[in-house]
Amino acid sequence: MTEEEFDAFYATAFPRLTGQLYAFTGDHGEAQDVVQEAFVRAWDRRAEFLADGAPEAWIRTVATRLAVSRWRRARRWLELVRRTPPADHTPGPGPEHTALVAALRTLPEAQRMAIVLHHLCDLSVEQVASETGAPVGTVKARLSRGRAALARVLSEDPADLAGSARPSGPVRAPGEGEREGDRVR
């Protein structure tokens, strides 16, 4: 079968086969998919189609088998999902994680990318440089500046960022009091 003959065969047989497979599957989109896949497989065998004598029957058989195969896969997947109950509760991110994400958002994009790739993705400085397209020295500078900025941000207001129960006032050593004029309270 030549390419032109195959194209003509496709144009006449596709709607008819799609209708037949739609009746079989009950899903028009699925019917189109399996008929199209059968035609793709037939394209590789188009030279043999005249010898077979029944190209439409061959495509219908292939499309039907594809539909059954997809249905079986879907059924097996559904059975697997039904056997595996969902987790009762998935815990959300902890306060440390939330504080880190909030602090990372304050960094410039280049520093944030370097910090994430190096510290969270465990890439070496050279790998970070390769991923970002920046020189190694620039990556080292971004990491240094990013760590310093994170340290400042995370120490600014630990109660808000980390969700901890630290006092909101200045931290004093034991025995230190507030000075009011020359007196210690």
PDB file of C-alpha atoms in Angstrom:
ATOM      1  CA  MET A   1       0.000   0.000   0.000  1.00  0.00           C
ATOM      2  CA  THR A   2       1.490   3.361  -0.999  1.00  0.00           C
ATOM      3  CA  GLU A   3       1.412   6.432   1.215  1.00  0.00           C
ATOM      4  CA  GLU A   4      -1.421   7.943  -0.862  1.00  0.00           C
ATOM      5  CA  GLU A   5      -3.465   4.741  -0.648  1.00  0.00           C
ATOM      6  CA  PHE A   6      -2.841   4.582   3.093  1.00  0.00           C
ATOM      7  CA  ASP A   7      -3.941   8.214   3.504  1.00  0.00           C
ATOM      8  CA  ALA A   8      -7.144   7.532   1.571  1.00  0.00           C
ATOM      9  CA  PHE A   9      -7.754   4.365   3.592  1.00  0.00           C
ATOM     10  CA  TYR A  10      -7.198   6.307   6.813  1.00  0.00           C
ATOM     11  CA  ALA A  11      -9.614   9.068   5.769  1.00  0.00           C
ATOM     12  CA  THR A  12     -12.420   6.604   5.039  1.00  0.00           C
ATOM     13  CA  ALA A  13     -11.809   4.014   7.764  1.00  0.00           C
ATOM     14  CA  PHE A  14     -10.923   6.200  10.780  1.00  0.00           C
ATOM     15  CA  PRO A  15     -14.440   7.584  11.416  1.00  0.00           C
ATOM     16  CA  ARG A  16     -16.041   4.161  10.964  1.00  0.00           C
ATOM     17  CA  LEU A  17     -13.516   2.413  13.246  1.00  0.00           C
ATOM     18  CA  THR A  18     -13.782   5.170  15.831  1.00  0.00           C
ATOM     19  CA  GLY A  19     -17.564   4.679  15.908  1.00  0.00           C
ATOM     20  CA  GLN A  20     -17.165   0.944  16.353  1.00  0.00           C
ATOM     21  CA  LEU A  21     -14.609   1.322  19.140  1.00  0.00           C
ATOM     22  CA  TYR A  22     -16.745   4.009  20.767  1.00  0.00           C
ATOM     23  CA  ALA A  23     -19.542   1.455  21.015  1.00  0.00           C
ATOM     24  CA  PHE A  24     -17.050  -0.971  22.561  1.00  0.00           C
ATOM     25  CA  THR A  25     -15.372   1.405  25.040  1.00  0.00           C
ATOM     26  CA  GLY A  26     -18.158   3.875  25.774  1.00  0.00           C
ATOM     27  CA  ASP A  27     -15.594   6.708  25.643  1.00  0.00           C
ATOM     28  CA  HIS A  28     -15.201   8.653  22.411  1.00  0.00           C
ATOM     29  CA  GLY A  29     -11.772  10.034  23.327  1.00  0.00           C
ATOM     30  CA  GLU A  30     -10.500   6.580  24.252  1.00  0.00           C
ATOM     31  CA  ALA A  31     -11.884   5.186  21.003  1.00  0.00           C
ATOM     32  CA  GLN A  32     -10.068   7.852  18.995  1.00  0.00           C
ATOM     33  CA  ASP A  33      -6.841   7.175  20.897  1.00  0.00           C
ATOM     34  CA  VAL A  34      -6.822   3.415  20.332  1.00  0.00           C
ATOM     35  CA  VAL A  35      -7.802   3.696  16.664  1.00  0.00           C
ATOM     36  CA  GLN A  36      -5.092   6.297  16.133  1.00  0.00           C
ATOM     37  CA  GLU A  37      -2.539   4.051  17.862  1.00  0.00           C
ATOM     38  CA  ALA A  38      -3.631   1.134  15.666  1.00  0.00           C
ATOM     39  CA  PHE A  39      -3.131   3.279  12.556  1.00  0.00           C
ATOM     40  CA  VAL A  40       0.328   4.271  13.772  1.00  0.00           C
ATOM     41  CA  ARG A  41       1.213   0.609  14.112  1.00  0.00           C
ATOM     42  CA  ALA A  42      -0.290  -0.091  10.697  1.00  0.00           C
ATOM     43  CA  TRP A  43       1.820   2.635   9.104  1.00  0.00           C
ATOM     44  CA  ASP A  44       4.922   0.525   9.697  1.00  0.00           C
ATOM     45  CA  ARG A  45       3.191  -2.448   7.997  1.00  0.00           C
ATOM     46  CA  ARG A  46       1.537  -0.595   5.121  1.00  0.00           C
ATOM     47  CA  ALA A  47       3.540  -2.559   2.520  1.00  0.00           C
ATOM     48  CA  GLU A  48       2.049  -5.821   3.838  1.00  0.00           C
ATOM     49  CA  PHE A  49      -1.553  -4.616   3.903  1.00  0.00           C
ATOM     50  CA  LEU A  50      -2.420  -5.664   0.355  1.00  0.00           C
ATOM     51  CA  ALA A  51      -1.221  -9.188   1.098  1.00  0.00           C
ATOM     52  CA  ASP A  52      -3.440  -9.361   4.183  1.00  0.00           C
ATOM     53  CA  GLY A  53      -6.512  -8.359   2.192  1.00  0.00           C
ATOM     54  CA  ALA A  54      -8.392  -7.015   5.230  1.00  0.00           C
ATOM     55  CA  PRO A  55      -6.567  -3.948   6.552  1.00  0.00           C
ATOM     56  CA  GLU A  56      -9.620  -2.545   8.323  1.00  0.00           C
ATOM     57  CA  ALA A  57     -10.160  -5.795  10.223  1.00  0.00           C
ATOM     58  CA  TRP A  58      -6.494  -5.794  11.262  1.00  0.00           C
ATOM     59  CA  ILE A  59      -6.740  -2.225  12.576  1.00  0.00           C
ATOM     60  CA  ARG A  60     -10.038  -2.991  14.362  1.00  0.00           C
ATOM     61  CA  THR A  61      -8.429  -6.018  16.052  1.00  0.00           C
ATOM     62  CA  VAL A  62      -5.378  -4.032  17.131  1.00  0.00           C
ATOM     63  CA  ALA A  63      -7.520  -1.146  18.388  1.00  0.00           C
ATOM     64  CA  THR A  64      -9.778  -3.525  20.331  1.00  0.00           C
ATOM     65  CA  ARG A  65      -6.785  -5.219  21.940  1.00  0.00           C
ATOM     66  CA  LEU A  66      -5.335  -1.827  22.847  1.00  0.00           C
ATOM     67  CA  ALA A  67      -8.635  -0.788  24.435  1.00  0.00           C
ATOM     68  CA  VAL A  68      -8.837  -4.017  26.452  1.00  0.00           C
ATOM     69  CA  SER A  69      -5.230  -3.629  27.536  1.00  0.00           C
ATOM     70  CA  ARG A  70      -5.823  -0.052  28.689  1.00  0.00           C
ATOM     71  CA  TRP A  71      -8.962  -1.101  30.521  1.00  0.00           C
ATOM     72  CA  ARG A  72      -7.075  -3.892  32.330  1.00  0.00           C
ATOM     73  CA  ARG A  73      -4.287  -1.502  33.332  1.00  0.00           C
ATOM     74  CA  ALA A  74      -6.824   0.992  34.646  1.00  0.00           C
ATOM     75  CA  ARG A  75      -8.638  -1.738  36.569  1.00  0.00           C
ATOM     76  CA  ARG A  76      -5.382  -3.029  38.120  1.00  0.00           C
ATOM     77  CA  TRP A  77      -4.424   0.509  39.108  1.00  0.00           C
ATOM     78  CA  LEU A  78      -7.843   1.086  40.670  1.00  0.00           C
ATOM     79  CA  GLU A  79      -7.576  -2.175  42.624  1.00  0.00           C
ATOM     80  CA  LEU A  80      -4.149  -1.152  43.858  1.00  0.00           C
ATOM     81  CA  VAL A  81      -5.405   2.258  44.930  1.00  0.00           C
ATOM     82  CA  ARG A  82      -8.355   0.693  46.743  1.00  0.00           C
ATOM     83  CA  ARG A  83      -6.066  -1.719  48.601  1.00  0.00           C
ATOM     84  CA  THR A  84      -3.756   1.057  49.739  1.00  0.00           C
ATOM     85  CA  PRO A  85      -5.693   3.292  52.091  1.00  0.00           C
ATOM     86  CA  PRO A  86      -4.710   6.952  52.160  1.00  0.00           C
ATOM     87  CA  ALA A  87      -2.769   8.231  55.135  1.00  0.00           C
ATOM     88  CA  ASP A  88      -5.029   9.501  57.882  1.00  0.00           C
ATOM     89  CA  HIS A  89      -3.071  12.663  58.361  1.00  0.00           C
ATOM     90  CA  THR A  90      -0.177  14.145  56.523  1.00  0.00           C
ATOM     91  CA  PRO A  91       1.685  16.532  58.779  1.00  0.00           C
ATOM     92  CA  GLY A  92       2.386  19.980  57.412  1.00  0.00           C
ATOM     93  CA  PRO A  93       5.754  21.636  57.429  1.00  0.00           C
ATOM     94  CA  GLY A  94       7.244  22.328  60.829  1.00  0.00           C
ATOM     95  CA  PRO A  95       7.968  25.806  62.138  1.00  0.00           C
ATOM     96  CA  GLU A  96      11.672  25.522  61.274  1.00  0.00           C
ATOM     97  CA  HIS A  97      10.858  24.653  57.680  1.00  0.00           C
ATOM     98  CA  THR A  98       8.379  27.516  57.432  1.00  0.00           C
ATOM     99  CA  ALA A  99      10.920  29.944  58.900  1.00  0.00           C
ATOM    100  CA  LEU A 100      13.595  28.792  56.461  1.00  0.00           C
ATOM    101  CA  VAL A 101      11.293  29.160  53.456  1.00  0.00           C
ATOM    102  CA  ALA A 102      10.222  32.629  54.603  1.00  0.00           C
ATOM    103  CA  ALA A 103      13.856  33.627  55.089  1.00  0.00           C
ATOM    104  CA  LEU A 104      14.866  32.225  51.696  1.00  0.00           C
ATOM    105  CA  ARG A 105      12.168  34.345  50.054  1.00  0.00           C
ATOM    106  CA  THR A 106      13.892  37.478  51.315  1.00  0.00           C
ATOM    107  CA  LEU A 107      17.109  36.657  49.437  1.00  0.00           C
ATOM    108  CA  PRO A 108      17.832  37.802  45.893  1.00  0.00           C
ATOM    109  CA  GLU A 109      17.118  35.062  43.367  1.00  0.00           C
ATOM    110  CA  ALA A 110      20.784  34.328  42.577  1.00  0.00           C
ATOM    111  CA  GLN A 111      21.696  33.889  46.246  1.00  0.00           C
ATOM    112  CA  ARG A 112      18.561  31.849  46.937  1.00  0.00           C
ATOM    113  CA  MET A 113      19.321  29.550  44.000  1.00  0.00           C
ATOM    114  CA  ALA A 114      22.915  29.031  45.162  1.00  0.00           C
ATOM    115  CA  ILE A 115      21.820  28.298  48.758  1.00  0.00           C
ATOM    116  CA  VAL A 116      19.110  25.864  47.690  1.00  0.00           C
ATOM    117  CA  LEU A 117      21.276  23.993  45.194  1.00  0.00           C
ATOM    118  CA  HIS A 118      24.267  23.761  47.518  1.00  0.00           C
ATOM    119  CA  HIS A 119      22.673  23.153  50.916  1.00  0.00           C
ATOM    120  CA  LEU A 120      19.318  21.565  50.116  1.00  0.00           C
ATOM    121  CA  CYS A 121      20.150  19.669  46.911  1.00  0.00           C
ATOM    122  CA  ASP A 122      23.662  18.749  48.131  1.00  0.00           C
ATOM    123  CA  LEU A 123      25.425  19.951  44.984  1.00  0.00           C
ATOM    124  CA  SER A 124      29.071  20.944  45.147  1.00  0.00           C
ATOM    125  CA  VAL A 125      30.100  24.533  44.449  1.00  0.00           C
ATOM    126  CA  GLU A 126      31.349  23.429  41.032  1.00  0.00           C
ATOM    127  CA  GLN A 127      28.037  21.724  40.252  1.00  0.00           C
ATOM    128  CA  VAL A 128      26.114  24.831  41.338  1.00  0.00           C
ATOM    129  CA  ALA A 129      28.331  26.905  39.041  1.00  0.00           C
ATOM    130  CA  SER A 130      27.608  24.520  36.179  1.00  0.00           C
ATOM    131  CA  GLU A 131      23.836  24.572  36.837  1.00  0.00           C
ATOM    132  CA  THR A 132      23.594  28.345  37.121  1.00  0.00           C
ATOM    133  CA  GLY A 133      26.198  29.256  34.511  1.00  0.00           C
ATOM    134  CA  ALA A 134      28.062  31.440  37.006  1.00  0.00           C
ATOM    135  CA  PRO A 135      31.801  31.278  37.751  1.00  0.00           C
ATOM    136  CA  VAL A 136      32.855  29.291  40.836  1.00  0.00           C
ATOM    137  CA  GLY A 137      34.022  32.457  42.603  1.00  0.00           C
ATOM    138  CA  THR A 138      30.642  34.098  42.045  1.00  0.00           C
ATOM    139  CA  VAL A 139      28.861  31.053  43.459  1.00  0.00           C
ATOM    140  CA  LYS A 140      31.101  31.162  46.549  1.00  0.00           C
ATOM    141  CA  ALA A 141      30.320  34.851  47.012  1.00  0.00           C
ATOM    142  CA  ARG A 142      26.590  34.239  46.606  1.00  0.00           C
ATOM    143  CA  LEU A 143      26.727  31.424  49.142  1.00  0.00           C
ATOM    144  CA  SER A 144      28.629  33.557  51.625  1.00  0.00           C
ATOM    145  CA  ARG A 145      26.338  36.557  51.223  1.00  0.00           C
ATOM    146  CA  GLY A 146      23.242  34.367  51.238  1.00  0.00           C
ATOM    147  CA  ARG A 147      24.266  32.599  54.460  1.00  0.00           C
ATOM    148  CA  ALA A 148      25.008  35.933  56.116  1.00  0.00           C
ATOM    149  CA  ALA A 149      21.647  37.351  55.020  1.00  0.00           C
ATOM    150  CA  LEU A 150      19.848  34.217  56.223  1.00  0.00           C
ATOM    151  CA  ALA A 151      21.569  34.451  59.595  1.00  0.00           C
ATOM    152  CA  ARG A 152      20.415  38.068  59.930  1.00  0.00           C
ATOM    153  CA  VAL A 153      16.865  37.330  58.854  1.00  0.00           C
ATOM    154  CA  LEU A 154      16.518  34.228  61.008  1.00  0.00           C
ATOM    155  CA  SER A 155      17.849  36.010  64.088  1.00  0.00           C
ATOM    156  CA  GLU A 156      15.727  39.161  63.608  1.00  0.00           C
ATOM    157  CA  ASP A 157      12.450  37.845  64.966  1.00  0.00           C
ATOM    158  CA  PRO A 158      12.733  34.180  65.846  1.00  0.00           C
ATOM    159  CA  ALA A 159       9.221  34.043  67.360  1.00  0.00           C
ATOM    160  CA  ASP A 160       7.626  35.018  64.042  1.00  0.00           C
ATOM    161  CA  LEU A 161       9.953  33.133  61.698  1.00  0.00           C
ATOM    162  CA  ALA A 162      10.532  29.896  63.580  1.00  0.00           C
ATOM    163  CA  GLY A 163       7.321  29.781  65.596  1.00  0.00           C
ATOM    164  CA  SER A 164       9.314  29.283  68.784  1.00  0.00           C
ATOM    165  CA  ALA A 165       8.232  30.461  72.206  1.00  0.00           C
ATOM    166  CA  ARG A 166      11.227  32.732  72.827  1.00  0.00           C
ATOM    167  CA  PRO A 167      10.683  36.022  74.623  1.00  0.00           C
ATOM    168  CA  SER A 168      10.272  38.949  72.266  1.00  0.00           C
ATOM    169  CA  GLY A 169      12.570  41.309  74.191  1.00  0.00           C
ATOM    170  CA  PRO A 170      16.353  41.430  74.167  1.00  0.00           C
ATOM    171  CA  VAL A 171      18.156  38.376  75.495  1.00  0.00           C
ATOM    172  CA  ARG A 172      20.094  39.033  78.719  1.00  0.00           C
ATOM    173  CA  ALA A 173      22.463  36.943  80.746  1.00  0.00           C
ATOM    174  CA  PRO A 174      21.208  35.804  84.157  1.00  0.00           C
ATOM    175  CA  GLY A 175      21.555  38.545  86.737  1.00  0.00           C
ATOM    176  CA  GLU A 176      21.374  41.340  84.203  1.00  0.00           C
ATOM    177  CA  GLY A 177      18.511  43.746  84.586  1.00  0.00           C
ATOM    178  CA  GLU A 178      17.220  46.709  82.654  1.00  0.00           C
ATOM    179  CA  ARG A 179      19.001  49.948  83.323  1.00  0.00           C
ATOM    180  CA  GLU A 180      16.902  52.947  84.056  1.00  0.00           C
ATOM    181  CA  GLY A 181      19.180  55.925  84.337  1.00  0.00           C
ATOM    182  CA  ASP A 182      21.916  54.837  86.774  1.00  0.00           C
ATOM    183  CA  ARG A 183      19.792  52.203  88.531  1.00  0.00           C
ATOM    184  CA  VAL A 184      19.302  48.548  87.715  1.00  0.00           C
ATOM    185  CA  ARG A 185      15.779  47.222  88.141  1.00  0.00           C
TER     186      ARG A 185
END
